[in-house]
Coordinates of C-alpha atoms in Angstrom, one line a residue:
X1 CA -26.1 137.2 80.9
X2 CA -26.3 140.6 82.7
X3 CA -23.7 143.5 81.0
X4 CA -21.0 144.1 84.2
X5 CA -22.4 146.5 87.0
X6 CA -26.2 146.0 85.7
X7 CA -29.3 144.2 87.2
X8 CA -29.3 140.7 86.0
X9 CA -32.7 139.8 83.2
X10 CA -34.6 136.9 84.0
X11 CA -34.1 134.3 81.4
X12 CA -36.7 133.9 79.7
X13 CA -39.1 130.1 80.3
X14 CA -38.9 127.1 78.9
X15 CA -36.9 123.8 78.3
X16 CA -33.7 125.4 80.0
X17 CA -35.8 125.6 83.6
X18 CA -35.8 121.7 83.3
X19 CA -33.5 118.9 84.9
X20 CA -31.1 117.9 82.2
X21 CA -30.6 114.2 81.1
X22 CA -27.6 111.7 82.1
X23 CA -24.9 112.8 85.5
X24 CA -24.2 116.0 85.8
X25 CA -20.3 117.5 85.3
X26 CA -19.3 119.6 88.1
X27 CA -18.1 122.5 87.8
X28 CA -16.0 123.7 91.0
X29 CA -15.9 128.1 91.0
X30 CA -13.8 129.7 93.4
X31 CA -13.3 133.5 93.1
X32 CA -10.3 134.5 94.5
X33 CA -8.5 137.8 95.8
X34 CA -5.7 137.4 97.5
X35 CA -5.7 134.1 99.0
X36 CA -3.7 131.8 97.3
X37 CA -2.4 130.4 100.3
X38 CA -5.8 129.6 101.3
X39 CA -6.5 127.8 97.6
X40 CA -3.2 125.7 98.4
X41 CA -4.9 124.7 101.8
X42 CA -8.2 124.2 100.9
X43 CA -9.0 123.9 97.3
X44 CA -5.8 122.2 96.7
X45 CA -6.4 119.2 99.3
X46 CA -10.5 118.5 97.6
X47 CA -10.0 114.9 96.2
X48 CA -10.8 115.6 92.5
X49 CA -10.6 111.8 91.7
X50 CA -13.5 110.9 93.5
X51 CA -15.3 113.7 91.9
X52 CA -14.6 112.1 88.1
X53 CA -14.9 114.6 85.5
X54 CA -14.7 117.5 87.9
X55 CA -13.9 121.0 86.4
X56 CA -12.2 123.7 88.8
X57 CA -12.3 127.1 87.6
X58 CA -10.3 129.7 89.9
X59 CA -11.3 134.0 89.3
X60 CA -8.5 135.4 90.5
X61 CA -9.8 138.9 91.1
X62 CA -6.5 141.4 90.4
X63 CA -4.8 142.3 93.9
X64 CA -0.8 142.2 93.5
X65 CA 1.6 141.0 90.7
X66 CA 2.8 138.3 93.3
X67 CA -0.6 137.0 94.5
X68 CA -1.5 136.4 90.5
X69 CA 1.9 134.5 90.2
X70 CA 0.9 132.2 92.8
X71 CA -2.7 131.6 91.7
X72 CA -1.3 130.7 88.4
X73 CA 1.3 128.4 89.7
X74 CA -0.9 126.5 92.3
X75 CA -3.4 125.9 88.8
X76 CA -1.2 124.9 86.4
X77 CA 0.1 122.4 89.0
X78 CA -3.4 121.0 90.0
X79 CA -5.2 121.4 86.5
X80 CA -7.0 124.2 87.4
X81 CA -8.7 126.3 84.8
X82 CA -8.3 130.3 85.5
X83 CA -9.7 133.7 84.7
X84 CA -8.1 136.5 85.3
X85 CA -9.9 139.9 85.1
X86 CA -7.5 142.9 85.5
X87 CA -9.4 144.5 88.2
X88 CA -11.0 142.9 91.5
X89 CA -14.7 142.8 90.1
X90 CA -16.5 141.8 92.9
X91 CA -17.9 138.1 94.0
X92 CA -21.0 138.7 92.2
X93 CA -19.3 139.4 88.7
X94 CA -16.4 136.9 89.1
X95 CA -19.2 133.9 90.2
X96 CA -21.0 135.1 86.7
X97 CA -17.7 134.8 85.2
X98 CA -16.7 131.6 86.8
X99 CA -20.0 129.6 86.1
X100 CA -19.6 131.0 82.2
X101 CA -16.3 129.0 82.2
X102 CA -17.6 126.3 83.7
X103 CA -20.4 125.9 80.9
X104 CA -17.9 126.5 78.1
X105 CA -15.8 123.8 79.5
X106 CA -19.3 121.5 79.8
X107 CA -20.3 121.5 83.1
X108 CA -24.1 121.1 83.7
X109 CA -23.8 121.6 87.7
X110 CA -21.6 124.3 89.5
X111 CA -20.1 124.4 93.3
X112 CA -19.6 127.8 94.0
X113 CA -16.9 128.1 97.1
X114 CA -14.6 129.9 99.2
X115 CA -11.6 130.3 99.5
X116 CA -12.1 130.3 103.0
X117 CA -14.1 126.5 103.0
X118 CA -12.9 123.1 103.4
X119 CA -15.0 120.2 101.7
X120 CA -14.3 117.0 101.0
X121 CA -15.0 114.9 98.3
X122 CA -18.0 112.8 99.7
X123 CA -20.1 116.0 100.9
X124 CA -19.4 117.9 97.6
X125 CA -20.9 114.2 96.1
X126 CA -23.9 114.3 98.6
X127 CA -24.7 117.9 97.3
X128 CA -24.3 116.8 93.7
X129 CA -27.1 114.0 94.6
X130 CA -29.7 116.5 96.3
X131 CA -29.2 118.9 93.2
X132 CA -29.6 116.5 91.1
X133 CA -33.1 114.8 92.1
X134 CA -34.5 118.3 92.9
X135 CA -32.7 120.8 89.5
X136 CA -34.7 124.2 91.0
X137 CA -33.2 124.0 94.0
X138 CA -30.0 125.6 96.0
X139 CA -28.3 122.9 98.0
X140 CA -26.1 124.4 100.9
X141 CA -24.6 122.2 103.6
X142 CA -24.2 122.8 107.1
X143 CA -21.2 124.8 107.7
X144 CA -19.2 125.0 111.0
X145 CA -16.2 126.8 112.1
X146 CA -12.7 125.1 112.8
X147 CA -13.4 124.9 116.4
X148 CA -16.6 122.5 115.1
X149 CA -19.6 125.0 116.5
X150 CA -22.1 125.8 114.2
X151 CA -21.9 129.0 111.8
X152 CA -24.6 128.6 109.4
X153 CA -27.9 125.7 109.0
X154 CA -29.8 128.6 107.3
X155 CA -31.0 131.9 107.7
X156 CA -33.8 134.3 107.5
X157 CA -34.7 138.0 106.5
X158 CA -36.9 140.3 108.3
X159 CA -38.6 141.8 105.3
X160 CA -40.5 144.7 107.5
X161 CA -37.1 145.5 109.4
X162 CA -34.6 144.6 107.1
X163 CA -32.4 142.7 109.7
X164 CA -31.0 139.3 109.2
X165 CA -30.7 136.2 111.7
X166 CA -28.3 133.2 111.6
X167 CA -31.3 130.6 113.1
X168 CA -32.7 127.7 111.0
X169 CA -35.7 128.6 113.1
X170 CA -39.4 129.5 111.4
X171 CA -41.4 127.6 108.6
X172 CA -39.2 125.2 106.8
X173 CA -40.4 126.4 103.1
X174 CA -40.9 130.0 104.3
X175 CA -40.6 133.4 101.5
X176 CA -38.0 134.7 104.0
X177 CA -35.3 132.5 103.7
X178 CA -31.5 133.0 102.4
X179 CA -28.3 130.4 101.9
X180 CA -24.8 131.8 102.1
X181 CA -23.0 132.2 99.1
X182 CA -19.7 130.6 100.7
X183 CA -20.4 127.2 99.5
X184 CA -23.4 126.5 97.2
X185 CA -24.4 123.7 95.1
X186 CA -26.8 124.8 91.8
X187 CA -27.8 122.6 88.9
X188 CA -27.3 124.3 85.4
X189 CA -31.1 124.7 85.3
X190 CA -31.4 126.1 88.4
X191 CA -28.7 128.2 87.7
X192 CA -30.9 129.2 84.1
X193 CA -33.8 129.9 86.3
X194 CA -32.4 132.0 88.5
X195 CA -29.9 134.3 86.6
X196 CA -27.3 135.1 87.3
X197 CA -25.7 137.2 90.5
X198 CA -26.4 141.0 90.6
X199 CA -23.2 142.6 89.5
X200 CA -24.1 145.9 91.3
X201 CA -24.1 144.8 94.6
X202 CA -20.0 144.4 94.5
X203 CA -19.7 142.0 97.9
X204 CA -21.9 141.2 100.6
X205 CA -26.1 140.7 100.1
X206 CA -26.3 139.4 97.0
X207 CA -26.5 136.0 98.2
X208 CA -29.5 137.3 100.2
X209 CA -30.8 138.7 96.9
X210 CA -30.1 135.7 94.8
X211 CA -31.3 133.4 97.6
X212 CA -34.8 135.6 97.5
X213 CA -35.2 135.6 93.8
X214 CA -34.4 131.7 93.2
X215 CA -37.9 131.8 95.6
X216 CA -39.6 134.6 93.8
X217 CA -38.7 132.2 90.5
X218 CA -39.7 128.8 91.5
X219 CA -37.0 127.9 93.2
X220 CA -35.9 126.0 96.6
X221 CA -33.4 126.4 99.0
X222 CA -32.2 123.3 101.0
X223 CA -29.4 122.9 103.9
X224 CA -28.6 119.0 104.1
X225 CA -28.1 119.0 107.8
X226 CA -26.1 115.9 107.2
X227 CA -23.4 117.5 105.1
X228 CA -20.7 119.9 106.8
X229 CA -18.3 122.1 105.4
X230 CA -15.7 123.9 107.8
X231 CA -15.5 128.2 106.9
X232 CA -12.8 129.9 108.5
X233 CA -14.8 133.1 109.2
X234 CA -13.1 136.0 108.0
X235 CA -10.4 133.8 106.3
X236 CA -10.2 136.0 103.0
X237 CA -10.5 139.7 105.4
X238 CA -7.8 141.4 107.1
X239 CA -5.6 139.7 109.4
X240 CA -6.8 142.5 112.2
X241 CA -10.3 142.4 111.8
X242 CA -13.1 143.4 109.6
X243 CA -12.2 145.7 106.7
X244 CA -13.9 149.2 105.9
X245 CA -15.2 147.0 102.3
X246 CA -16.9 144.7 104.9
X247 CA -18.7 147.8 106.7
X248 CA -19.1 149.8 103.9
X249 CA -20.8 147.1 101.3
X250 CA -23.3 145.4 104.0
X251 CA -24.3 149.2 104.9
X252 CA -25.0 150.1 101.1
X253 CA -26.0 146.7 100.1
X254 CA -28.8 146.0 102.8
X255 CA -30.1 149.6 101.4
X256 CA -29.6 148.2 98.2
X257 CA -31.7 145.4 98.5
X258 CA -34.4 147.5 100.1
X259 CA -34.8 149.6 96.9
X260 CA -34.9 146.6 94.5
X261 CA -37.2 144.0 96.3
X262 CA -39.2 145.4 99.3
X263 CA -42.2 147.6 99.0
X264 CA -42.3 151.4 99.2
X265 CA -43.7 151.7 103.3
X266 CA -41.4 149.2 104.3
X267 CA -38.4 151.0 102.7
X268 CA -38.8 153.7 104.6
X269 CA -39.1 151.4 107.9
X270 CA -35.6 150.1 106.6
X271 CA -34.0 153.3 106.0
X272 CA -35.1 154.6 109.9
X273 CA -33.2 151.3 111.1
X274 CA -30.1 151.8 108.8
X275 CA -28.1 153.1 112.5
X276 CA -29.4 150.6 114.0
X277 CA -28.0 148.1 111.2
X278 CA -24.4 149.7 111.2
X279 CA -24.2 149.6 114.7
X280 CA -24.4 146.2 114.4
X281 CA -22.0 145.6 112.1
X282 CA -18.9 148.4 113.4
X283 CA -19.6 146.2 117.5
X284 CA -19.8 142.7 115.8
X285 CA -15.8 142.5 116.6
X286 CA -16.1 144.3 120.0
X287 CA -15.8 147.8 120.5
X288 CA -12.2 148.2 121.4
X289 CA -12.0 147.1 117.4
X290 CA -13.4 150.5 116.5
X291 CA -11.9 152.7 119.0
X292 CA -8.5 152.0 117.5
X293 CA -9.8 151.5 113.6
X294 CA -12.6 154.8 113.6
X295 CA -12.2 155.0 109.8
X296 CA -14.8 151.6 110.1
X297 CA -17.6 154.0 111.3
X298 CA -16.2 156.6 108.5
X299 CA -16.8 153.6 106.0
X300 CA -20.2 152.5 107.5
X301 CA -21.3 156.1 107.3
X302 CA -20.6 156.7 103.1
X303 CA -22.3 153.0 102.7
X304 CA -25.4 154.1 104.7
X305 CA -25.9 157.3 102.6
X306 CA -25.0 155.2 99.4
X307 CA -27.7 152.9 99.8
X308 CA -29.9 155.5 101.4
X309 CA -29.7 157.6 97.9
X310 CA -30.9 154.6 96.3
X311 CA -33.7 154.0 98.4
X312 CA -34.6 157.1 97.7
X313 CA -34.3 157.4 94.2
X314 CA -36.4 154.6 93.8
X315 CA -39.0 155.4 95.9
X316 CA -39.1 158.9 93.3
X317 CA -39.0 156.0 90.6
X318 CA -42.4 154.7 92.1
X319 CA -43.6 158.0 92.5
X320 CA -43.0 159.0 88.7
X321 CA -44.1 155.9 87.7
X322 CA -47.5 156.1 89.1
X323 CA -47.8 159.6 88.1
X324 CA -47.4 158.6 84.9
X325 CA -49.6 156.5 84.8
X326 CA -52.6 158.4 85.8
X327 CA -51.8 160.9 83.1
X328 CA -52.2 158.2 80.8
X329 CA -55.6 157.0 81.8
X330 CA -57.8 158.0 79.3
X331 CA -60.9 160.4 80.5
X332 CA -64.4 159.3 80.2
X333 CA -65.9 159.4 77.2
X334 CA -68.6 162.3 77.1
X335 CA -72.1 161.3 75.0
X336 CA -73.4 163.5 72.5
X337 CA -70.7 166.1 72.2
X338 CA -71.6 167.3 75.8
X339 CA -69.0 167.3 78.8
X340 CA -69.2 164.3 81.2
X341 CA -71.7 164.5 84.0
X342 CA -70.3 165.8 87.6
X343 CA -71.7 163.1 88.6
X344 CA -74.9 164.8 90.3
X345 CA -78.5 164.3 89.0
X346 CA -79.9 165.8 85.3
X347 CA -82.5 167.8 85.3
X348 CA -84.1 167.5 82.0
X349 CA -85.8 170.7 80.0
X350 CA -89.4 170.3 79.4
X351 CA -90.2 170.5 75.4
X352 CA -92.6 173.3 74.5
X353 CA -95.2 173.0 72.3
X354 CA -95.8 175.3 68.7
X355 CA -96.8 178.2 71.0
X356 CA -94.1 178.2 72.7
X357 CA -95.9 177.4 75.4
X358 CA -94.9 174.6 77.7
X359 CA -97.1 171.8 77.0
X360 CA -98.4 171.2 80.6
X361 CA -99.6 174.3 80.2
X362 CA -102.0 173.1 76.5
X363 CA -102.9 170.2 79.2
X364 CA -104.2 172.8 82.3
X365 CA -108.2 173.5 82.5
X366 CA -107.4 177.2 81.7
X367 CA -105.8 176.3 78.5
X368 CA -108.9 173.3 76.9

C-alpha cells in the first residue's frame, strides 16, 4: 500500500492477480465529507439483508464537530464500521483507507460508492455476479440522474488532447476508456492488480487514472447496461453550484495525469489546451455562475499553473533522464592502443625494406 500523498507501487505478480475461491464478502466503502444526511438517505435505505454478510465501511473525512457526530450516530445505529481520519484526505486516500478496512474485516470484493448514489440491493448483487465470473475487471453500472436521463454508460479520454467525453461511443475494449469512481464494483484481485488509488491527485481524475492503469495492468472495465444506479449530480458540492475544489483539482489533475501517463509531445499538446480545458469547466454551470462567483476562475487559474509545473517538471525529468543515459553509454572500444577510427577509410604505411628503401622500389627495373 502507497505511503499518503505518494504514487501508488504496482503489486508485485502472482497468485494475488487470481479469482479467489468460494462467494465473495462485500465490502460496501463510502467516503464521506459532510454528508451525513445524504448517508441517512441513501446508504441507510441499501437492503443489507439481501446482501448477507455485507460489510459497510463509512471514511468520514474531518469537516465539522457536528457532521462527525452524525456520521457516528447514523453507524452505530445501522452497524456501520467507521474511520475517521482527522483531516479531509481526499477520495483517493480515504477509498485506500476504506478498502484496508474492508480486508481486515474479510471482505474479498469491495463497492466503492457515493454518498450522492442510490442502489439497491438486487443491482449491487448483479455487480457482485459480473465481478465475480470476470476478477480483473471493473464492473460499473449505468447511472442516471433523479429525473431518470442518462448521466454516465461510460466514457472516453482523448489521449492527444487530453479532453474527456461522457459517450459509450467507439470500440467496446478500446485503451481509451474510463468508469466513474461514484459507484464501482472490484473483486479483491482486481483490486491487487490494480493498486491502489493515487493519493496525490486529492479529488477529481483519479478514477480516470485508475481506470487507465487497471487497462495498462490486465484489466477490464465493464458497464452492465442492465444495472442502474440514480447520482444526484453535485449532491456532495455546494448547495450554489460548483466549488473553487471542483475547478481547482480537475485543472491541476488533468495536468497531473498528463505528466504521469502520456508521452512527452503530447504533453505539450495538453498543456496548450489547458484554457481551453478550464473554460470548460468555469461555463459548465452557465456563465451568470461565474460572473457572480469570479474567485472560480481565480481557482481554475492556481490549478492550471499547478499542473502545468508538473508537466513541466517531468518533461525536465525525461530530459535528465535521457541525458543520463547517454553519458553512461560506454565508448567504443579502440584496438591496439590506438583511438577509434573517424569512421573514414585507413590508409595503410607501406613497410620498407633493410635499405630503407620502400620495397616497391627493390621490385622496379632500376633497382634488379
Amino acid at each position: 500500500m502507497s505511503a499518503p500523498g505518494s504514487a501508488p507501487d504496482r503489486p508485485p505478480d502472482g497468485p494475488a492477480a487470481a479469482g479467489g475461491h468460494g462467494p465473495a464478502r462485500l465490502g460496501i466503502v463510502v467516503v464521506n465529507y459532510g454528508s451525513s444526511a445524504l448517508l441517512a438517505r441513501n446508504l441507510a435505505a441499501l437492503d443489507r439483508e439481501a446482501l448477507p454478510g455485507s460489510v459497510v465501511v463509512v471514511v468520514d473525512s474531518r469537516s465539522t464537530d457536528a457532521e462527525r457526530a452524525a456520521v457516528r450516530a447514523l453507524a452505530d445505529r445501522h452497524g456501520w464500521l467507521t474511520e475517521t481520519p482527522d483531516a479531509n484526505i481526499g477520495f483517493g486516500a480515504g477509498v485506500n483507507l476504506g478498502v484496508r478496512a474492508a480486508i481486515a474485516a474479510g471482505c474479498t470484493a469491495f463497492l466503492l460508492l457515493n454518498p450522492d448514489v442510490t442502489i439497491d440491493a438486487a443491482a449491487v448483487a448483479a455487480l457482485l455476479a459480473a465481478a465475480e465470473a470476470r476478477p480483473a475487471t471493473v464492473v460499473s453500472p449505468r447511472l442516471t440522474r433523479p429525473d431518470g436521463s442518462l448521466w454516465f454508460a461510460g466514457a472516453r479520454l482523448d489521449r492527444r488532447t487530453g479532453l474527456t467525453r461522457y459517450r459509450p461511443d467507439g470500440p467496446p475494449d478500446g485503451p481509451d476508456r474510463w468508469l466513474s469512481g461514484a459507484c464501482l464494483l472490484v473483486t479483491r484481485a482486481c483490486w491487487d492488480l490494480v493498486g491502489p488509488f493515487d493519493e496525490r491527485y486529492f479529488l477529481y481524475w483519479e478514477d480516470v487514472e485508475w481506470s487507465q492503469r487497471a487497462l495498462a495492468r490486465g484489466g477490464d472495465l465493464l458497464v452492465l447496461d442492465d444495472v442502474t444506479a440514480v447520482h444526484a449530480v453535485g449532491g456532495t458540492q455546494r448547495p450554489d453550484g460548483m466549488s473553487t475544489t471542483y475547478c481547482r483539482y480537475m485543472c491541476r489533475n488533468r495536468l497531473r495525469f498528463a505528466a504521469d501517463h502520456v508521452p512527452p509531445a503530447d504533453r505539450l499538446r495538453w498543456l496548450a489546451l489547458a484554457p481551453r480545458y478550464a473554460r470548460r469547466i468555469l461555463l459548465s454551470d452557465g456563465r451568470a455562475a461565474l460572473l457572480r462567483r469570479p474567485q472560480l476562475a481565480l481557482a481554475a487559474a492556481r490549478g492550471t499553473a499547478a499542473g502545468a509545473w508538473a508537466v513541466l517538471g517531468s518533461l525536465a525529468a525525461d530530459g535528465a533522464a535521457r541525458l543520463a543515459a547517454r553519458v553512461a553509454r560506454p565508448f567504443p572500444r579502440a584496438r591496439s592502443g590506438r583511438p577509434p577510427s573517424s569512421g573514414g577509410p585507413v590508409r595503410r604505411r607501406r613497410p620498407s625494406s633493410a635499405s630503407g628503401r620502400p620495397r616497391s622500389a627493390d621490385r622496379s627495373p632500376a633497382g634488379r
